């Protein structure tokens, strides 16, 4: 996981460094550290999040290992799969 703020001191430095990481394939997904969600780099809702909360992942496995879940907006199928699996693990209270 790479925090957006760790990529440089200025917006220009962060942008250049991020482009280089994406081009090398080291960054494939973006997430929100406060909401614990991740999605594609092209997701419109991800582009609107605060840079202070933005993090980048090299793979979906890395994002899941950090405890994040897929975004419902940009990764619909992965989100529905996550939601289905999370409801399957809930135990109902006994009457």
Coordinates of C-alpha atoms in Angstrom, one line a residue, residues 4-94:
X4 CA -0.9 9.3 -2.0
X5 CA 0.8 11.9 0.3
X6 CA 4.0 9.8 0.3
X7 CA 4.5 10.2 -3.4
X8 CA 5.9 13.8 -3.1
X9 CA 5.6 17.2 -1.6
X10 CA 3.8 18.9 -4.4
X11 CA 0.8 17.8 -6.6
X12 CA 3.0 17.8 -9.6
X13 CA 5.6 15.5 -7.9
X14 CA 2.8 13.2 -6.8
X15 CA 1.3 13.1 -10.2
X16 CA 4.6 12.3 -12.0
X17 CA 5.5 9.6 -9.5
X18 CA 2.1 8.0 -9.7
X19 CA 2.2 7.9 -13.5
X20 CA 5.6 6.2 -13.3
X21 CA 4.3 3.6 -10.9
X22 CA 1.2 2.9 -13.0
X23 CA 3.4 2.6 -16.2
X24 CA 5.7 0.1 -14.5
X25 CA 2.6 -1.9 -13.3
X26 CA 3.4 -1.4 -9.6
X27 CA 0.0 0.3 -9.0
X28 CA -3.2 -1.2 -10.3
X29 CA -5.9 -0.1 -7.8
X30 CA -6.7 2.9 -5.7
X31 CA -8.5 3.0 -2.3
X32 CA -9.7 5.1 0.5
X33 CA -7.8 4.5 3.8
X34 CA -10.7 5.9 6.0
X35 CA -13.5 4.0 4.3
X36 CA -11.4 0.8 3.7
X37 CA -12.6 0.5 0.1
X38 CA -10.7 0.0 -3.2
X39 CA -11.5 0.3 -6.9
X40 CA -10.0 0.8 -10.4
X41 CA -7.8 3.8 -11.2
X42 CA -10.4 5.0 -13.7
X43 CA -13.4 5.1 -11.2
X44 CA -15.0 8.6 -11.1
X45 CA -15.8 8.4 -7.4
X46 CA -12.2 7.4 -6.6
X47 CA -10.9 10.5 -8.4
X48 CA -13.0 12.7 -6.2
X49 CA -11.7 11.5 -2.9
X50 CA -9.4 13.6 -0.8
X51 CA -5.7 13.0 -1.5
X52 CA -5.0 12.6 2.2
X53 CA -7.3 9.5 2.3
X54 CA -6.1 8.0 -1.0
X55 CA -3.9 5.0 -1.1
X56 CA -2.7 2.8 -4.0
X57 CA -2.4 -1.0 -4.2
X58 CA -0.3 -3.2 -6.5
X59 CA -3.0 -5.9 -6.6
X60 CA -6.4 -6.9 -5.5
X61 CA -4.9 -9.4 -3.1
X62 CA -2.9 -6.7 -1.4
X63 CA -6.0 -4.5 -1.0
X64 CA -7.9 -7.5 0.6
X65 CA -5.0 -8.3 2.9
X66 CA -5.2 -4.7 4.2
X67 CA -8.9 -5.4 5.1
X68 CA -10.4 -3.3 2.3
X69 CA -13.5 -4.2 0.3
X70 CA -14.3 -3.4 -3.4
X71 CA -16.2 -0.3 -4.2
X72 CA -19.8 -0.8 -5.3
X73 CA -19.6 1.9 -8.0
X74 CA -16.6 0.9 -10.0
X75 CA -16.2 -2.8 -9.3
X76 CA -19.9 -3.9 -9.2
X77 CA -19.3 -7.7 -9.6
X78 CA -16.5 -7.8 -7.1
X79 CA -18.6 -5.8 -4.7
X80 CA -21.7 -8.0 -5.0
X81 CA -19.4 -11.1 -4.5
X82 CA -18.0 -9.5 -1.4
X83 CA -21.4 -8.6 -0.1
X84 CA -22.8 -12.0 -0.7
X85 CA -19.8 -13.7 1.1
X86 CA -20.0 -11.2 4.0
X87 CA -23.7 -12.0 4.5
X88 CA -23.0 -15.7 4.4
X89 CA -20.7 -15.5 7.4
X90 CA -23.1 -13.6 9.6
X91 CA -24.7 -15.6 12.3
X92 CA -28.3 -14.9 13.1
X93 CA -29.3 -14.5 16.8
X94 CA -31.0 -17.5 18.3

